[in-house]
mmCIF file of C-alpha atoms in Angstrom:
data_model
loop_
_atom_site.group_PDB
_atom_site.id
_atom_site.type_symbol
_atom_site.label_atom_id
_atom_site.label_comp_id
_atom_site.label_asym_id
_atom_site.label_seq_id
_atom_site.Cartn_x
_atom_site.Cartn_y
_atom_site.Cartn_z
ATOM 1 C CA MET L 228 72.481 -8.725 -9.211
ATOM 2 C CA ALA L 229 70.273 -7.341 -11.963
ATOM 3 C CA ALA L 230 68.536 -10.739 -12.393
ATOM 4 C CA ARG L 231 67.931 -11.032 -8.682
ATOM 5 C CA GLY L 232 66.507 -7.487 -8.607
ATOM 6 C CA GLY L 233 64.148 -8.422 -11.444
ATOM 7 C CA ARG L 234 62.937 -11.523 -9.578
ATOM 8 C CA ASP L 235 62.354 -9.474 -6.413
ATOM 9 C CA GLU L 236 60.433 -6.881 -8.401
ATOM 10 C CA ARG L 237 58.246 -9.542 -10.065
ATOM 11 C CA SER L 238 57.703 -11.258 -6.712
ATOM 12 C CA GLY L 239 56.646 -7.937 -5.172
ATOM 13 C CA ARG L 240 54.200 -7.317 -7.979
ATOM 14 C CA ALA L 241 52.757 -10.814 -7.585
ATOM 15 C CA ARG L 242 52.293 -10.294 -3.840
ATOM 16 C CA GLY L 243 50.615 -6.971 -4.552
ATOM 17 C CA LEU L 244 48.276 -8.549 -7.101
ATOM 18 C CA ARG L 245 47.427 -11.369 -4.691
ATOM 19 C CA ALA L 246 46.687 -8.841 -1.940
ATOM 20 C CA ALA L 247 44.534 -6.781 -4.286
ATOM 21 C CA GLY L 248 42.717 -9.940 -5.392
ATOM 22 C CA LEU L 249 42.095 -10.986 -1.804
ATOM 23 C CA ALA L 250 40.853 -7.497 -0.962
ATOM 24 C CA LEU L 251 38.515 -7.524 -3.968
ATOM 25 C CA ALA L 252 37.247 -11.004 -3.098
ATOM 26 C CA GLY L 253 36.697 -9.889 0.469
ATOM 27 C CA ALA L 254 34.817 -6.805 -0.690
ATOM 28 C CA LEU L 255 32.654 -8.917 -2.996
ATOM 29 C CA LEU L 256 31.903 -11.382 -0.204
ATOM 30 C CA LEU L 257 31.005 -8.553 2.151
ATOM 31 C CA GLY L 258 28.854 -6.963 -0.560
ATOM 32 C CA CYS L 259 27.043 -10.239 -1.216
ATOM 33 C CA ALA L 260 26.597 -10.784 2.512
ATOM 34 C CA ALA L 261 25.222 -7.262 2.915
ATOM 35 C CA ALA L 262 22.894 -7.718 -0.055
ATOM 36 C CA GLY L 263 21.752 -11.077 1.312
ATOM 37 C CA TRP L 264 21.150 -9.586 4.752
ATOM 38 C CA ALA L 265 19.221 -6.666 3.241
ATOM 39 C CA TYR L 266 17.028 -9.044 1.207
ATOM 40 C CA TRP L 267 16.397 -11.241 4.266
ATOM 41 C CA HIS L 268 15.691 -8.214 6.444
ATOM 42 C CA LEU L 269 13.294 -6.551 3.995
ATOM 43 C CA SER L 270 11.406 -9.779 3.319
ATOM 44 C CA GLY L 271 11.269 -10.428 7.058
ATOM 45 C CA ASN L 272 9.671 -7.019 7.575
ATOM 46 C CA ILE L 273 6.505 -8.166 5.825
ATOM 47 C CA THR L 274 3.609 -9.713 7.723
ATOM 48 C CA SER L 275 1.436 -12.026 5.639
ATOM 49 C CA VAL L 276 -2.070 -13.482 5.813
ATOM 50 C CA ASP L 277 -3.184 -16.572 3.894
ATOM 51 C CA ILE L 278 -6.321 -15.081 2.323
ATOM 52 C CA ASP L 279 -6.709 -17.835 -0.276
ATOM 53 C CA GLY L 280 -6.388 -20.580 2.316
ATOM 54 C CA ALA L 281 -8.918 -18.949 4.641
ATOM 55 C CA LEU L 282 -11.578 -18.200 2.013
ATOM 56 C CA GLY L 283 -11.229 -21.278 -0.191
ATOM 57 C CA ASP L 284 -13.251 -21.462 -3.399
ATOM 58 C CA ASP L 285 -16.303 -19.485 -2.261
ATOM 59 C CA ARG L 286 -15.168 -16.362 -4.091
ATOM 60 C CA PRO L 287 -15.633 -14.541 -7.405
ATOM 61 C CA ALA L 288 -13.821 -16.277 -10.243
ATOM 62 C CA ARG L 289 -10.507 -15.035 -11.564
ATOM 63 C CA PRO L 290 -10.515 -13.838 -15.191
ATOM 64 C CA ALA L 291 -8.989 -16.280 -17.667
ATOM 65 C CA ALA L 292 -5.239 -15.788 -18.026
ATOM 66 C CA VAL L 293 -4.041 -14.310 -21.317
ATOM 67 C CA PRO L 294 -0.796 -15.853 -22.684
ATOM 68 C CA SER L 295 2.131 -13.415 -22.773
ATOM 69 C CA ALA L 296 5.786 -13.634 -23.740
ATOM 70 C CA SER L 297 6.718 -10.844 -21.329
ATOM 71 C CA PRO L 298 9.232 -11.781 -18.561
ATOM 72 C CA VAL L 299 7.074 -9.868 -16.041
ATOM 73 C CA PRO L 300 3.339 -10.287 -15.341
ATOM 74 C CA THR L 301 1.103 -8.284 -17.686
ATOM 75 C CA GLY L 302 -2.409 -9.503 -16.933
ATOM 76 C CA ALA L 303 -5.160 -7.484 -15.296
ATOM 77 C CA LEU L 304 -4.962 -7.466 -11.508
ATOM 78 C CA ASN L 305 -7.122 -6.291 -8.606
ATOM 79 C CA LEU L 306 -5.670 -5.365 -5.231
ATOM 80 C CA LEU L 307 -7.443 -4.354 -2.046
ATOM 81 C CA VAL L 308 -5.317 -1.671 -0.372
ATOM 82 C CA LEU L 309 -6.171 -0.775 3.221
ATOM 83 C CA GLY L 310 -4.794 1.911 5.505
ATOM 84 C CA SER L 311 -5.038 0.658 9.077
ATOM 85 C CA ASP L 312 -5.440 3.103 11.963
ATOM 86 C CA SER L 313 -3.476 0.857 14.276
ATOM 87 C CA ARG L 314 -1.348 -2.227 14.397
ATOM 88 C CA GLY L 315 -0.287 -1.271 17.894
ATOM 89 C CA GLY L 316 2.910 0.466 18.899
ATOM 90 C CA GLU L 317 3.883 3.822 20.314
ATOM 91 C CA GLN L 318 4.524 5.430 16.918
ATOM 92 C CA ASN L 319 1.002 4.663 15.699
ATOM 93 C CA GLN L 320 -0.404 6.064 18.920
ATOM 94 C CA GLU L 321 1.535 9.319 18.489
ATOM 95 C CA LEU L 322 0.182 9.617 14.933
ATOM 96 C CA GLY L 323 -3.415 9.294 16.097
ATOM 97 C CA GLY L 324 -4.041 5.546 15.887
ATOM 98 C CA GLY L 325 -6.710 3.726 17.829
ATOM 99 C CA ASP L 326 -5.931 1.432 20.717
ATOM 100 C CA SER L 327 -3.955 -1.679 19.807
ATOM 101 C CA GLY L 328 -6.970 -3.918 20.335
ATOM 102 C CA GLY L 329 -9.307 -1.921 18.106
ATOM 103 C CA ALA L 330 -7.642 -1.612 14.718
ATOM 104 C CA ARG L 331 -9.901 -0.335 11.940
ATOM 105 C CA SER L 332 -9.588 0.096 8.182
ATOM 106 C CA ASP L 333 -9.297 3.857 7.982
ATOM 107 C CA THR L 334 -8.919 3.860 4.176
ATOM 108 C CA ALA L 335 -10.005 1.284 1.593
ATOM 109 C CA MET L 336 -9.143 1.350 -2.100
ATOM 110 C CA VAL L 337 -9.634 -1.230 -4.819
ATOM 111 C CA VAL L 338 -6.751 -0.833 -7.276
ATOM 112 C CA HIS L 339 -7.414 -2.292 -10.728
ATOM 113 C CA LEU L 340 -4.433 -2.710 -13.055
ATOM 114 C CA ASP L 341 -5.426 -3.034 -16.682
ATOM 115 C CA ALA L 342 -4.026 -5.808 -18.872
ATOM 116 C CA GLY L 343 -0.632 -4.585 -20.015
ATOM 117 C CA ARG L 344 -0.168 -2.655 -16.735
ATOM 118 C CA THR L 345 -0.123 0.731 -18.516
ATOM 119 C CA ALA L 346 -3.282 2.107 -16.874
ATOM 120 C CA ALA L 347 -4.905 1.773 -13.469
ATOM 121 C CA THR L 348 -8.170 2.644 -11.753
ATOM 122 C CA VAL L 349 -8.300 3.360 -8.015
ATOM 123 C CA VAL L 350 -11.778 3.126 -6.481
ATOM 124 C CA SER L 351 -12.280 4.259 -2.882
ATOM 125 C CA ILE L 352 -14.971 2.666 -0.736
ATOM 126 C CA PRO L 353 -16.244 5.118 1.905
ATOM 127 C CA ARG L 354 -15.790 3.581 5.334
ATOM 128 C CA ASP L 355 -19.291 4.765 6.344
ATOM 129 C CA THR L 356 -20.930 2.682 3.591
ATOM 130 C CA LEU L 357 -23.640 0.350 4.891
ATOM 131 C CA VAL L 358 -23.096 -3.114 3.408
ATOM 132 C CA HIS L 359 -24.001 -6.744 3.824
ATOM 133 C CA ARG L 360 -21.144 -8.141 5.911
ATOM 134 C CA PRO L 361 -20.816 -11.870 5.227
ATOM 135 C CA SER L 362 -19.811 -14.519 7.731
ATOM 136 C CA CYS L 363 -16.012 -14.743 7.792
ATOM 137 C CA PRO L 364 -13.606 -17.390 9.140
ATOM 138 C CA LEU L 365 -11.537 -16.342 12.166
ATOM 139 C CA PRO L 366 -7.865 -17.280 12.721
ATOM 140 C CA SER L 367 -8.772 -18.753 16.101
ATOM 141 C CA GLY L 368 -11.553 -20.901 14.624
ATOM 142 C CA GLY L 369 -15.244 -20.188 14.303
ATOM 143 C CA ARG L 370 -16.743 -17.448 12.191
ATOM 144 C CA THR L 371 -18.053 -13.921 12.486
ATOM 145 C CA ARG L 372 -21.776 -13.357 12.201
ATOM 146 C CA GLN L 373 -23.169 -12.034 8.955
ATOM 147 C CA ALA L 374 -24.978 -8.722 9.226
ATOM 148 C CA SER L 375 -27.088 -6.500 6.992
ATOM 149 C CA GLY L 376 -26.697 -2.732 7.087
ATOM 150 C CA ALA L 377 -23.291 -2.948 8.788
ATOM 151 C CA MET L 378 -20.680 -0.231 8.397
ATOM 152 C CA PHE L 379 -18.069 -1.302 5.887
ATOM 153 C CA ASN L 380 -15.063 -0.757 8.145
ATOM 154 C CA THR L 381 -16.441 -3.081 10.848
ATOM 155 C CA ALA L 382 -15.463 -6.053 8.653
ATOM 156 C CA TYR L 383 -11.775 -5.464 9.309
ATOM 157 C CA GLU L 384 -12.373 -4.586 12.942
ATOM 158 C CA LEU L 385 -14.185 -7.878 13.599
ATOM 159 C CA GLY L 386 -12.465 -10.290 11.246
ATOM 160 C CA GLY L 387 -9.213 -8.699 10.087
ATOM 161 C CA PRO L 388 -7.866 -8.828 6.521
ATOM 162 C CA VAL L 389 -9.738 -12.020 5.601
ATOM 163 C CA CYS L 390 -13.110 -10.482 6.439
ATOM 164 C CA ALA L 391 -12.178 -7.192 4.744
ATOM 165 C CA VAL L 392 -11.461 -9.087 1.505
ATOM 166 C CA LYS L 393 -14.586 -11.238 1.872
ATOM 167 C CA THR L 394 -16.773 -8.153 2.395
ATOM 168 C CA VAL L 395 -15.286 -6.276 -0.574
ATOM 169 C CA GLU L 396 -15.785 -9.295 -2.826
ATOM 170 C CA SER L 397 -19.373 -9.622 -1.578
ATOM 171 C CA LEU L 398 -19.997 -5.939 -2.307
ATOM 172 C CA THR L 399 -18.315 -5.821 -5.722
ATOM 173 C CA SER L 400 -18.392 -9.402 -7.093
ATOM 174 C CA VAL L 401 -14.765 -8.685 -8.106
ATOM 175 C CA ARG L 402 -12.012 -11.131 -7.139
ATOM 176 C CA MET L 403 -9.257 -9.481 -5.096
ATOM 177 C CA ASP L 404 -6.037 -11.018 -6.407
ATOM 178 C CA HIS L 405 -3.937 -9.467 -3.663
ATOM 179 C CA TYR L 406 -4.241 -7.701 -0.332
ATOM 180 C CA VAL L 407 -1.968 -4.889 0.911
ATOM 181 C CA GLU L 408 -2.241 -3.087 4.242
ATOM 182 C CA ILE L 409 -0.034 -0.343 5.655
ATOM 183 C CA ASP L 410 -0.360 1.251 9.060
ATOM 184 C CA PHE L 411 0.014 4.879 10.179
ATOM 185 C CA SER L 412 3.697 4.823 11.078
ATOM 186 C CA GLY L 413 4.643 2.907 7.931
ATOM 187 C CA PHE L 414 2.933 5.425 5.658
ATOM 188 C CA ALA L 415 4.600 8.375 7.426
ATOM 189 C CA LYS L 416 8.041 6.717 7.220
ATOM 190 C CA LEU L 417 7.581 5.983 3.525
ATOM 191 C CA VAL L 418 6.747 9.610 2.724
ATOM 192 C CA ASP L 419 9.764 10.785 4.738
ATOM 193 C CA ALA L 420 12.033 8.285 2.959
ATOM 194 C CA LEU L 421 10.855 9.680 -0.390
ATOM 195 C CA GLY L 422 11.781 13.191 0.764
ATOM 196 C CA GLY L 423 8.219 14.347 1.412
ATOM 197 C CA VAL L 424 5.411 15.024 -1.035
ATOM 198 C CA THR L 425 4.059 18.211 -2.628
ATOM 199 C CA VAL L 426 0.286 18.690 -2.727
ATOM 200 C CA THR L 427 -2.129 21.517 -3.441
ATOM 201 C CA THR L 428 -5.298 21.973 -1.402
ATOM 202 C CA ASP L 429 -8.202 24.213 -2.393
ATOM 203 C CA VAL L 430 -9.445 24.751 1.149
ATOM 204 C CA ASP L 431 -8.003 25.600 4.544
ATOM 205 C CA ILE L 432 -7.585 22.579 6.827
ATOM 206 C CA ASP L 433 -7.765 22.984 10.587
ATOM 207 C CA ASP L 434 -8.110 19.576 12.222
ATOM 208 C CA ASP L 435 -6.809 18.858 15.711
ATOM 209 C CA ARG L 436 -7.785 15.182 15.450
ATOM 210 C CA SER L 437 -5.467 14.538 12.515
ATOM 211 C CA HIS L 438 -2.887 17.060 13.788
ATOM 212 C CA LEU L 439 -3.045 19.043 10.544
ATOM 213 C CA HIS L 440 -3.342 22.811 10.053
ATOM 214 C CA LEU L 441 -2.831 24.068 6.493
ATOM 215 C CA ASP L 442 -3.866 27.135 4.547
ATOM 216 C CA ALA L 443 -5.235 26.581 1.062
ATOM 217 C CA GLY L 444 -2.393 26.401 -1.444
ATOM 218 C CA THR L 445 0.632 24.295 -2.344
ATOM 219 C CA HIS L 446 2.647 22.653 0.433
ATOM 220 C CA HIS L 447 5.552 20.236 0.708
ATOM 221 C CA LEU L 448 4.512 17.806 3.443
ATOM 222 C CA ASP L 449 6.588 15.498 5.599
ATOM 223 C CA GLY L 450 5.340 12.050 6.578
ATOM 224 C CA ALA L 451 3.281 13.085 9.592
ATOM 225 C CA GLU L 452 1.664 15.939 7.648
ATOM 226 C CA ALA L 453 0.889 13.691 4.655
ATOM 227 C CA LEU L 454 -0.730 11.185 7.003
ATOM 228 C CA GLY L 455 -2.755 14.013 8.534
ATOM 229 C CA LEU L 456 -3.941 14.979 5.045
ATOM 230 C CA ALA L 457 -4.978 11.395 4.320
ATOM 231 C CA ARG L 458 -6.903 11.184 7.585
ATOM 232 C CA THR L 459 -8.382 14.663 7.929
ATOM 233 C CA ARG L 460 -12.140 14.784 7.968
ATOM 234 C CA TYR L 461 -13.393 17.066 10.687
ATOM 235 C CA GLY L 462 -11.280 19.924 9.329
ATOM 236 C CA LEU L 463 -13.331 19.830 6.121
ATOM 237 C CA GLN L 464 -16.733 21.334 5.506
ATOM 238 C CA GLY L 465 -19.397 19.097 7.017
ATOM 239 C CA GLY L 466 -16.842 16.561 8.242
ATOM 240 C CA SER L 467 -17.477 14.592 5.067
ATOM 241 C CA ASP L 468 -15.764 11.267 4.425
ATOM 242 C CA LEU L 469 -16.306 11.880 0.702
ATOM 243 C CA ALA L 470 -14.355 15.150 0.880
ATOM 244 C CA ARG L 471 -11.596 13.296 2.726
ATOM 245 C CA ILE L 472 -11.452 10.716 -0.055
ATOM 246 C CA GLU L 473 -10.951 13.493 -2.611
ATOM 247 C CA LEU L 474 -7.898 14.639 -0.643
ATOM 248 C CA GLN L 475 -6.639 11.064 -0.531
ATOM 249 C CA HIS L 476 -6.878 10.846 -4.310
ATOM 250 C CA THR L 477 -4.874 14.059 -4.613
ATOM 251 C CA LEU L 478 -2.272 12.539 -2.304
ATOM 252 C CA VAL L 479 -2.109 9.291 -4.301
ATOM 253 C CA LYS L 480 -1.341 11.200 -7.498
ATOM 254 C CA ALA L 481 1.239 13.353 -5.715
ATOM 255 C CA LEU L 482 2.998 10.284 -4.297
ATOM 256 C CA LEU L 483 3.133 8.665 -7.732
ATOM 257 C CA GLU L 484 4.718 11.844 -9.100
ATOM 258 C CA GLN L 485 7.225 11.866 -6.233
ATOM 259 C CA VAL L 486 8.212 8.250 -6.842
ATOM 260 C CA SER L 487 8.612 8.832 -10.586
ATOM 261 C CA THR L 488 10.908 11.833 -10.065
ATOM 262 C CA THR L 489 13.052 10.216 -7.351
ATOM 263 C CA ASP L 490 15.935 8.308 -9.005
ATOM 264 C CA LEU L 491 16.310 5.598 -6.378
ATOM 265 C CA LEU L 492 18.465 3.308 -8.533
ATOM 266 C CA THR L 493 21.408 5.730 -8.411
ATOM 267 C CA ASP L 494 21.239 6.054 -4.626
ATOM 268 C CA PRO L 495 21.385 2.576 -2.993
ATOM 269 C CA ALA L 496 21.224 3.973 0.537
ATOM 270 C CA ARG L 497 18.059 5.926 -0.280
ATOM 271 C CA LEU L 498 16.597 2.928 -2.102
ATOM 272 C CA TYR L 499 17.147 0.758 0.976
ATOM 273 C CA GLN L 500 15.585 3.421 3.208
ATOM 274 C CA VAL L 501 12.483 3.552 1.009
ATOM 275 C CA ALA L 502 12.261 -0.242 0.807
ATOM 276 C CA ASP L 503 12.691 -0.584 4.571
ATOM 277 C CA ALA L 504 9.944 1.973 5.187
ATOM 278 C CA ALA L 505 7.641 0.391 2.607
ATOM 279 C CA THR L 506 7.989 -3.124 4.011
ATOM 280 C CA GLY L 507 8.355 -2.280 7.708
ATOM 281 C CA SER L 508 4.647 -1.835 8.409
ATOM 282 C CA LEU L 509 3.235 -3.898 5.571
ATOM 283 C CA THR L 510 0.774 -6.778 5.698
ATOM 284 C CA THR L 511 0.073 -8.666 2.469
ATOM 285 C CA ASP L 512 -1.494 -11.886 1.302
ATOM 286 C CA THR L 513 0.918 -14.803 0.941
ATOM 287 C CA GLY L 514 1.261 -14.120 -2.784
ATOM 288 C CA LEU L 515 3.095 -10.838 -2.097
ATOM 289 C CA ASP L 516 4.949 -11.602 1.120
ATOM 290 C CA SER L 517 8.516 -11.559 -0.186
ATOM 291 C CA LEU L 518 10.742 -8.851 -1.579
ATOM 292 C CA GLY L 519 11.038 -10.832 -4.828
ATOM 293 C CA GLU L 520 7.270 -10.914 -5.362
ATOM 294 C CA LEU L 521 6.880 -7.224 -4.536
ATOM 295 C CA THR L 522 9.788 -6.376 -6.850
ATOM 296 C CA GLU L 523 8.198 -8.374 -9.669
ATOM 297 C CA LEU L 524 4.951 -6.447 -9.200
ATOM 298 C CA GLY L 525 6.885 -3.165 -9.224
ATOM 299 C CA ARG L 526 8.741 -4.127 -12.411
ATOM 300 C CA SER L 527 5.441 -4.852 -14.136
ATOM 301 C CA LEU L 528 4.342 -1.270 -13.408
ATOM 302 C CA LYS L 529 7.392 0.511 -14.826
ATOM 303 C CA GLY L 530 5.331 1.866 -17.748
ATOM 304 C CA LEU L 531 2.610 3.279 -15.480
ATOM 305 C CA ALA L 532 2.687 7.062 -14.999
ATOM 306 C CA ALA L 533 0.644 9.203 -12.620
ATOM 307 C CA ASP L 534 -1.424 10.507 -15.557
ATOM 308 C CA ASP L 535 -2.382 6.906 -16.365
ATOM 309 C CA VAL L 536 -4.062 6.432 -12.968
ATOM 310 C CA ARG L 537 -7.774 7.242 -12.696
ATOM 311 C CA THR L 538 -9.144 7.861 -9.186
ATOM 312 C CA LEU L 539 -12.829 7.367 -8.391
ATOM 313 C CA THR L 540 -15.160 6.903 -5.438
ATOM 314 C CA MET L 541 -17.782 4.184 -5.468
ATOM 315 C CA PRO L 542 -21.091 5.909 -6.338
ATOM 316 C CA VAL L 543 -23.079 6.338 -3.129
ATOM 317 C CA LEU L 544 -26.122 8.171 -1.803
ATOM 318 C CA PRO L 545 -27.328 8.936 1.725
ATOM 319 C CA ALA L 546 -28.700 5.912 3.557
ATOM 320 C CA PRO L 547 -32.505 6.182 3.904
ATOM 321 C CA ALA L 548 -32.429 5.293 7.595
ATOM 322 C CA ASP L 549 -29.354 7.379 8.539
ATOM 323 C CA PRO L 550 -28.214 10.524 6.675
ATOM 324 C CA ASN L 551 -24.775 10.168 8.310
ATOM 325 C CA ARG L 552 -24.211 6.904 6.439
ATOM 326 C CA VAL L 553 -24.199 6.046 2.730
ATOM 327 C CA VAL L 554 -25.224 3.096 0.570
ATOM 328 C CA ALA L 555 -24.126 2.043 -2.902
ATOM 329 C CA ASP L 556 -25.922 4.002 -5.613
ATOM 330 C CA GLU L 557 -27.252 1.406 -8.006
ATOM 331 C CA PRO L 558 -27.024 0.687 -10.871
ATOM 332 C CA ASP L 559 -24.016 3.045 -11.152
ATOM 333 C CA ALA L 560 -21.960 1.248 -8.503
ATOM 334 C CA GLY L 561 -22.656 -2.128 -10.071
ATOM 335 C CA ASP L 562 -21.688 -0.824 -13.517
ATOM 336 C CA LEU L 563 -18.383 0.455 -12.131
ATOM 337 C CA TRP L 564 -17.490 -2.870 -10.536
ATOM 338 C CA GLU L 565 -18.513 -4.710 -13.688
ATOM 339 C CA SER L 566 -15.960 -2.677 -15.639
ATOM 340 C CA LEU L 567 -13.186 -3.987 -13.376
ATOM 341 C CA ARG L 568 -13.964 -7.685 -13.752
#
């Protein structure tokens, strides 16, 4: 009887181990399936535009590649980052976006990453800058008309991302390696997913158009309030776009600080929420249109701190024919762009 009891006990243990193994295998399969679904979903969030295919070879040259043994990219890189005031949708409308047929580039920044990816320069281009707008190919065929003395943000309005890139490259003679666009609702969701952002303003802001009312001082803003800060203009003295850009630079630094102090890797649910918000309203060129490519770019920036980011505005002066518009202040503007080539 003792031998039989031993066999029963061993058999029970074996069944228990098999059950535990099956449960573990099932959990691993479910985890892999969930991870695969999350990757597919996040990559599927991203809208892409084939900038290289549309513009061909008629562009500024790329700098020569520098050999590197690093497993992640380390070369210098230029990105055109646009904030769009509408890609349609009720949420964008509630946040102050234009009509779905009249999207405009509300914010434009050229982001230059130095070789080594340990320093960056962010240069804002005022949307009221008068520029030469080149002829741009349209997705439907045909081309836009070139124009002299056109407002910078009309390039996106008329020809979308391709024309925005073409106009920036015409203005700067700097090759844009990548294009990134985020709309109103996506920016607000990203800030909320990060837990808000803390900024300090030196002036009172009272702007019904951007739905923002703040006293001077330090504030912790939610997504809608942070978007209002990025967009506010008429609540500032003189309604200046240049003053608005200064606030945007403050917000950029604050967001970088928020990201650096938020330990997303220890909170997978929060990490997914941030990634979903970041990709959900994102348009990129085809070189950044997958989660893998965006992750690789992010990994290459792990040594970049907020203090390593310099924020500037393209040097401008009032346009001779219209004091409400600006033009590039040469040779200072040209010297700045030359430093980023």
